Amino acid sequence: MKAGFVGLGNMGQPMARNLLKAGHQLIVYNRTRSRAQALASEGAQVAGNLAEVCVDGLVMTMLSDDGAAEDCVFAPGGILGALPAGGLHVSFSTISTALCARLDGAHQAKGQSFVAAPVFGRPDAAEAARLVVVAAGPAEALGRCRPLLEAIGRKLVVIGPEPANASTFKLAGNFLIVAAVEALGEAFALLRKSQIDPAMFLEIMNGEFFRSPVLENYGKIILEQKYEPAGFQMRLGLKDVRLLLASAEAAGAPMPTASLIRDNLLSGVARGLGHIDWSALARIAAEKAGLGS
Amino acid sequence: MKAGFVGLGNMGQPMARNLLKAGHQLIVYNRTRSRAQALASEGAQVAGNLAEVCVDGLVMTMLSDDGAAEDCVFAPGGILGALPAGGLHVSFSTISTALCARLDGAHQAKGQSFVAAPVFGRPDAAEAARLVVVAAGPAEALGRCRPLLEAIGRKLVVIGPEPANASTFKLAGNFLIVAAVEALGEAFALLRKSQIDPAMFLEIMNGEFFRSPVLENYGKIILEQKYEPAGFQMRLGLKDVRLLLASAEAAGAPMPTASLIRDNLLSGVARGLGHIDWSALARIAAEKAGLGS
Amino acid sequence: MKAGFVGLGNMGQPMARNLLKAGHQLIVYNRTRSRAQALASEGAQVAGNLAEVCVDGLVMTMLSDDGAAEDCVFAPGGILGALPAGGLHVSFSTISTALCARLDGAHQAKGQSFVAAPVFGRPDAAEAARLVVVAAGPAEALGRCRPLLEAIGRKLVVIGPEPANASTFKLAGNFLIVAAVEALGEAFALLRKSQIDPAMFLEIMNGEFFRSPVLENYGKIILEQKYEPAGFQMRLGLKDVRLLLASAEAAGAPMPTASLIRDNLLSGVARGLGHIDWSALARIAAEKAGLGS
Amino acid sequence: MKAGFVGLGNMGQPMARNLLKAGHQLIVYNRTRSRAQALASEGAQVAGNLAEVCVDGLVMTMLSDDGAAEDCVFAPGGILGALPAGGLHVSFSTISTALCARLDGAHQAKGQSFVAAPVFGRPDAAEAARLVVVAAGPAEALGRCRPLLEAIGRKLVVIGPEPANASTFKLAGNFLIVAAVEALGEAFALLRKSQIDPAMFLEIMNGEFFRSPVLENYGKIILEQKYEPAGFQMRLGLKDVRLLLASAEAAGAPMPTASLIRDNLLSGVARGLGHIDWSALARIAAEKAGLGS
């Protein structure tokens, strides 16, 4: 297939690379052009502006937050205006439920289609084409972009016709993960202050009960305090929990654990830890207990 | 081996039964005598008082809370006075870290030994001898009761010589579980209010990421709202989180997620739900969101 | 003075009336025109659109939320375009710190001035011209609108040249009030469940220690459970706490008490209580304790 | 009157001094005898043990926590055994609702009376005989000790016949105060990070709305960061909030704001701040926001 790809950050670049490897032809665009050039040697065509990535009528975006996604679609010269009627916009970004609904409405009003397909996985999963893609949108549009969605991940899950639901789903899924990280962090602080080895605790609790790679992976990072380089930065984690709380407020569902985690992530960011891994929630829990980081 | 067993509730009875099945000779005692009689037909000898269960110099206890455990050991005619010097008390109960330390000290002062061996698992696991036993105490004492500990579970983990640590470990482990339940409950409330199927969400999140029987089992209970009969009652869950918070305060480790869960469990108990399963935390989250239970 | 006034709700209407009483000439505008007509008999001129209220170069706005304020300024035919260069926009609305900053920038870019002057007080205080006005903006602009600001309240406080600060100040002030309400609600629930009379408690605690009309007034509402008609609706309280949390996140300051209150207000709104007074936080605390409302 | 007085700490010593000044004859006892000697020059008789302070059949206690109060009453040679039948024990200490009920029951069983009379006020108020005394107990016993209760404070409030209620009342009252302190601390952190002067904020909010000496006094301490010498130590504040939460759990009333404050106080104590004033909650809020203390 021929398609455009916008946003070549930590996640976008390996995703685009995997699309190229799978034989698709990409026109790529990134605000910082050098990141686009890096893909040229792998067969990508580099666009000079957003209009050029829309010429084939199918454009994918992987942007860091609502602001970037809004700009890229709604600003003059943006995707909304450049995409031809009948065109399709596939958004991989983790954006708010509200923006997702707004994008969907705007594209529909132009006779275009919109698919929200946020991905689960950290940069290493993106490189290995091992992401899990959670997609929602009209069946016809999903059918059209399916080969692209399948090329970037190990699993594609279609959850229905409503793009905004993919956003809520992704944010709720991330919440389960960060809630497990927070709980580990609090438990480890107690154990350390009680002179009990957290590594033994994790091995037993995960080995005998949870048997979960999520706990294993994050537990390892926390035990080794290897928060850098970040797989997922605390400031992005804060953004995701903020978006979750906004979705939850709009839906009318209080999520007190998410509120608590938000405050801890915010404290981390306020104290200069925004760039380290969000599992440093455990470091914040330890410091509250008077433990050195 | 010949030994005494005190406390034949939902958990104690199947544990004692499995000890009998494994060929051990038990003298059993329960405040409500009828529950002891039930085991007589399976070979147990029924004691009329606590002194009788101590005659063989090894007594196990499985009691519901600190108060019951204190009574049974410290009250006149209790285990502390009845157990001969050199005797061993093995406590399976989930009791506070502080009481654990106090029991250890009192037994040592009498020339007796104390092993704390709290168990993970619900009544069905107790019946199937599939508990996980987390034991701490002096090596000699652990060696002595090992055949008993092995008879009741699928796994015995020895975490060190300090009995109080077994209590902290157990409470911290329970916390990981209840934190996962609370997070599921909050996420499900959001999903239901967003018209997204929580069953699909759980299947994907657990199937692709967590792969954890904990999430699977509790998720199922919550999705089916099958909070009765309770595997573990909300009022006992409240007790465990209270004990955890007491341990954490003594150790100097704030656990805000545990505080939040405590308040939700307390609300459940205050509203008459103390007898249903503690996973009804999800029901409380749903009601806060204006959803019928 | 001659000036325009936009937004004639529960607060705006009595404020405009007091401006008329003080001898100022107003051109008023409200989306629902009937509320504007009501003021015609008191001497106001009724505008047919936003452009007309801007003709005198000074326009005041009192709108319910960010969305309404944005529309009224930025939409085609809005204040930003209609106000002449050198004109002044005085915003009484409680809006977000971020929107305040954005309005300030937009007006400056047009050679216009912007003063943020949010008010403290409920509708009865607005009617009695007893509001407290917290204003921020350039000294020259403040000097110009001072007679208007003085006509609507019992006290005008100027906090500096930065309009956005007035918004943060207002939101932080509201937070002190709602935090006192939440604390009263939690304490009353405990007292009621302990068979201690909350009225006696309030009388002693406020009479001997706090001596605060805030506690007296809200305490009375709560004791009498007179949540209707609302002085300040729960859904507006939720909005204010949301804006506070947004300001706090932007500033890098976690406010866990505000997060907790947000979740309680959200639960109230989700359960159909959005229209009653925000002091019904006490009702939510009581219900959590198993007390009938 | 002739009476015994036990516990001569920061609060007990000035209280005893004021009883002497009012013309009462005291036999005083303190574990650290030197603090008792200090009162000898002011006319007190110094007792060598607890039995001696009970000889007049009326003994007052002002102890720091449940443990000290329990020891002093229940230990061999303690008040319970030494006080004659018909004797009266007046407890000024802030102790748990549960211990209060237990003391009441034990004294009744011995034909003795018990009055709980916890006091509000910091050491300076104790010295100035400006405490507020909240008393509960049988009418006859209250009548008997009234002259003593009146000698130590500016106000005596009798709340009923049930001693345990005085404890709940005191703990709930303290909660209102600490909740106000926490809210101030969170608001000040936001203001400081927004470059808004917290002193101006406090002056306006308290001057125009709250008009409360509680906010004025604590606001001043926080603005000046004068947490030493402590009027009320953080570790004692933690104790009080723990007792409150225990009362609230027993009564079936969740108090999430109290839980949150408990965790903040615990963090302070865990980080070595247990000896400074509990209003250093504001310091903890500031540090979470990345502000130096």
XYZ file of C-alpha atoms in Angstrom, chain C:
293
model
C -19.817 55.283 32.782
C -21.111 53.653 29.619
C -20.263 49.991 29.181
C -21.440 46.658 27.838
C -22.333 43.635 29.988
C -22.542 40.066 28.715
C -23.965 37.138 30.689
C -27.054 37.633 32.818
C -27.311 34.419 34.798
C -27.763 33.972 38.569
C -24.741 36.125 39.226
C -24.583 38.396 36.183
C -28.104 39.734 36.449
C -27.838 41.141 39.992
C -24.351 42.458 39.195
C -25.682 44.357 36.175
C -28.588 45.633 38.230
C -26.206 47.047 40.812
C -24.198 48.757 38.082
C -27.402 50.385 36.839
C -28.357 51.415 40.376
C -24.950 53.025 40.763
C -25.783 55.224 37.798
C -23.813 53.513 35.062
C -25.295 53.131 31.588
C -25.290 49.548 30.373
C -25.866 47.823 27.086
C -26.601 44.230 28.039
C -26.519 40.986 26.130
C -27.554 37.466 26.983
C -27.860 34.440 24.743
C -31.337 33.823 26.141
C -32.729 37.245 25.378
C -35.536 37.200 27.959
C -33.044 37.600 30.786
C -31.765 40.768 29.121
C -35.294 42.170 28.683
C -35.800 41.909 32.437
C -33.165 44.583 32.870
C -34.621 46.934 30.261
C -37.205 48.211 32.734
C -34.351 49.110 35.028
C -32.707 51.271 32.418
C -30.485 48.901 30.492
C -30.295 49.021 26.733
C -30.635 45.543 25.218
C -28.133 44.536 22.526
C -29.024 42.226 19.679
C -25.502 40.874 19.328
C -22.052 40.969 20.820
C -20.812 43.730 18.533
C -23.323 46.174 19.964
C -22.119 45.702 23.553
C -18.618 46.667 22.476
C -19.408 50.077 21.003
C -18.401 52.027 24.094
C -15.007 50.357 24.186
C -15.557 48.694 27.557
C -17.252 45.352 27.960
C -17.750 43.185 31.031
C -18.466 39.453 30.888
C -19.884 37.077 33.510
C -20.110 33.635 31.957
C -20.498 30.188 33.386
C -17.426 28.428 32.080
C -14.442 28.387 29.756
C -16.484 27.259 26.775
C -18.951 30.132 27.046
C -16.156 32.642 27.623
C -14.168 31.359 24.650
C -17.179 31.451 22.342
C -18.089 34.931 23.355
C -14.624 36.301 22.695
C -13.158 34.239 19.870
C -16.170 33.193 17.770
C -16.865 35.195 14.587
C -18.717 38.319 15.618
C -17.239 37.976 19.108
C -15.754 40.529 21.444
C -12.191 40.212 20.202
C -13.155 41.396 16.740
C -15.791 43.887 17.810
C -13.912 45.753 20.493
C -12.066 48.782 19.122
C -8.313 49.154 19.617
C -7.763 50.683 23.025
C -10.874 48.912 24.273
C -11.077 47.060 27.568
C -12.541 43.659 28.419
C -13.271 43.001 32.099
C -13.937 39.337 32.843
C -15.794 38.499 36.075
C -16.161 34.808 35.209
C -14.349 32.075 37.079
C -12.372 30.647 34.200
C -9.185 28.651 33.901
C -5.802 30.192 34.450
C -4.856 29.066 30.956
C -7.829 30.726 29.275
C -7.189 33.868 31.284
C -3.646 33.988 29.934
C -4.883 33.288 26.419
C -7.501 36.047 26.558
C -4.891 38.453 27.843
C -2.558 37.632 24.987
C -5.265 37.871 22.350
C -6.510 41.244 23.558
C -2.991 42.619 23.767
C -2.318 41.488 20.224
C -5.287 43.600 19.127
C -4.142 46.646 21.091
C -6.912 46.039 23.625
C -6.644 45.613 27.406
C -7.831 42.763 29.575
C -8.654 42.730 33.272
C -9.579 39.531 35.098
C -11.797 40.279 38.066
C -13.386 37.092 39.378
C -15.751 37.547 42.272
C -16.300 35.715 45.554
C -19.845 35.406 46.783
C -23.069 33.590 46.118
C -26.143 35.080 44.363
C -27.406 36.719 47.562
C -24.102 38.565 47.921
C -24.314 39.611 44.265
C -27.763 41.085 44.859
C -26.633 42.944 47.941
C -23.567 44.318 46.113
C -21.514 42.503 48.743
C -19.198 40.558 46.455
C -15.456 40.564 46.945
C -13.740 41.365 43.672
C -10.203 40.108 43.067
C -8.783 41.983 40.111
C -5.571 41.743 38.123
C -4.469 43.588 35.023
C -2.478 46.600 33.819
C -2.711 49.568 36.217
C -4.146 51.869 33.586
C -6.937 49.469 32.699
C -7.703 48.813 36.350
C -7.963 52.534 36.979
C -10.395 52.865 34.129
C -12.827 50.186 35.284
C -12.450 50.786 39.013
C -15.838 52.555 39.430
C -17.525 49.529 37.896
C -15.663 47.037 40.067
C -16.509 49.050 43.153
C -20.195 49.211 42.307
C -20.732 45.451 42.477
C -19.010 44.533 45.713
C -18.140 45.430 49.230
C -14.438 45.074 48.629
C -12.081 45.377 45.689
C -8.681 43.735 45.957
C -6.054 44.347 43.307
C -3.463 41.617 43.262
C -1.165 42.751 40.459
C -0.692 43.230 36.749
C -1.046 39.604 35.608
C -4.674 38.703 34.773
C -4.034 34.945 34.956
C -3.088 35.306 38.621
C -6.575 36.505 39.481
C -7.906 33.224 38.151
C -5.444 31.136 40.163
C -6.194 33.218 43.248
C -9.935 32.743 42.878
C -9.636 29.012 42.348
C -7.303 28.629 45.335
C -9.695 30.659 47.469
C -12.652 28.521 46.454
C -10.575 25.497 47.345
C -10.111 26.689 50.940
C -13.873 26.948 51.199
C -14.702 23.598 49.669
C -11.993 21.896 51.730
C -13.682 23.225 54.872
C -17.019 21.908 53.609
C -15.577 18.460 52.911
C -13.965 18.321 56.357
C -17.246 19.303 58.005
C -19.057 16.636 56.032
C -16.620 13.899 57.054
C -16.638 14.985 60.693
C -20.435 15.146 60.807
C -20.710 11.622 59.396
C -18.464 10.323 62.166
C -20.393 12.245 64.838
C -23.784 11.081 63.603
C -22.625 7.472 63.575
C -21.270 7.958 67.109
C -24.579 9.442 68.324
C -23.006 12.830 68.984
C -24.985 15.894 67.928
C -23.178 17.621 65.015
C -24.969 20.895 65.779
C -23.441 21.013 69.243
C -20.059 20.108 67.775
C -20.246 22.890 65.228
C -21.418 25.415 67.785
C -18.493 24.638 70.064
C -15.806 24.266 67.409
C -16.832 27.389 65.575
C -17.840 29.363 68.645
C -14.622 28.675 70.505
C -12.038 28.202 67.761
C -12.836 28.922 64.179
C -15.279 31.807 64.700
C -15.784 31.767 60.961
C -18.897 32.748 59.031
C -17.815 30.238 56.370
C -18.183 27.344 58.790
C -21.295 28.837 60.307
C -23.088 29.285 56.995
C -22.108 26.001 55.435
C -22.545 24.147 58.716
C -26.101 25.415 58.896
C -26.898 24.322 55.343
C -25.503 20.880 56.041
C -27.235 20.435 59.387
C -30.553 21.402 57.808
C -29.731 19.464 54.621
C -31.023 22.481 52.701
C -29.170 21.803 49.476
C -31.894 23.304 47.321
C -32.151 25.903 45.974
C -28.410 25.777 45.414
C -26.319 28.832 46.178
C -23.587 27.227 44.109
C -24.364 24.083 42.189
C -22.318 20.937 42.621
C -21.679 20.766 38.872
C -20.183 24.268 38.983
C -18.167 23.304 42.032
C -16.846 20.350 40.060
C -15.909 22.719 37.257
C -14.033 24.991 39.638
C -12.092 22.154 41.216
C -11.270 20.822 37.758
C -9.924 24.235 36.777
C -7.963 24.393 40.015
C -6.376 21.015 39.331
C -5.508 22.131 35.809
C -3.829 25.278 37.172
C -2.048 23.209 39.787
C -0.828 20.738 37.196
C 0.453 23.526 34.978
C 2.182 25.124 37.973
C 3.584 21.783 39.154
C 1.829 21.594 42.510
C 0.032 18.397 43.565
C -3.143 19.112 45.575
C -4.333 15.745 46.876
C -7.188 17.186 48.923
C -8.499 18.879 45.798
C -8.243 15.577 43.898
C -10.242 13.822 46.573
C -12.900 16.529 46.567
C -13.068 16.407 42.795
C -13.836 12.700 42.939
C -16.578 13.241 45.509
C -18.154 16.069 43.504
C -17.952 13.937 40.385
C -19.708 11.105 42.175
C -22.436 13.529 43.186
C -22.871 14.754 39.631
C -22.791 11.189 38.272
C -25.570 10.264 40.686
C -27.832 13.092 39.625
C -27.000 15.685 42.270
C -25.291 18.183 39.946
C -28.004 20.792 40.476
C -27.963 20.891 44.287
C -25.598 22.903 46.442
C -21.983 21.811 46.469
C -22.107 21.516 50.243
C -23.957 18.272 49.563
C -20.445 16.877 49.726
C -21.605 16.246 53.283
C -24.457 14.138 51.974
C -21.997 12.074 49.972
C -19.834 11.562 53.072
C -22.924 10.531 55.036
C -24.021 8.054 52.391
C -20.576 6.470 52.332
C -21.068 5.885 56.045
C -24.357 4.125 55.381
C -26.453 7.038 56.609
C -29.556 7.990 54.691
C -29.109 11.326 53.035
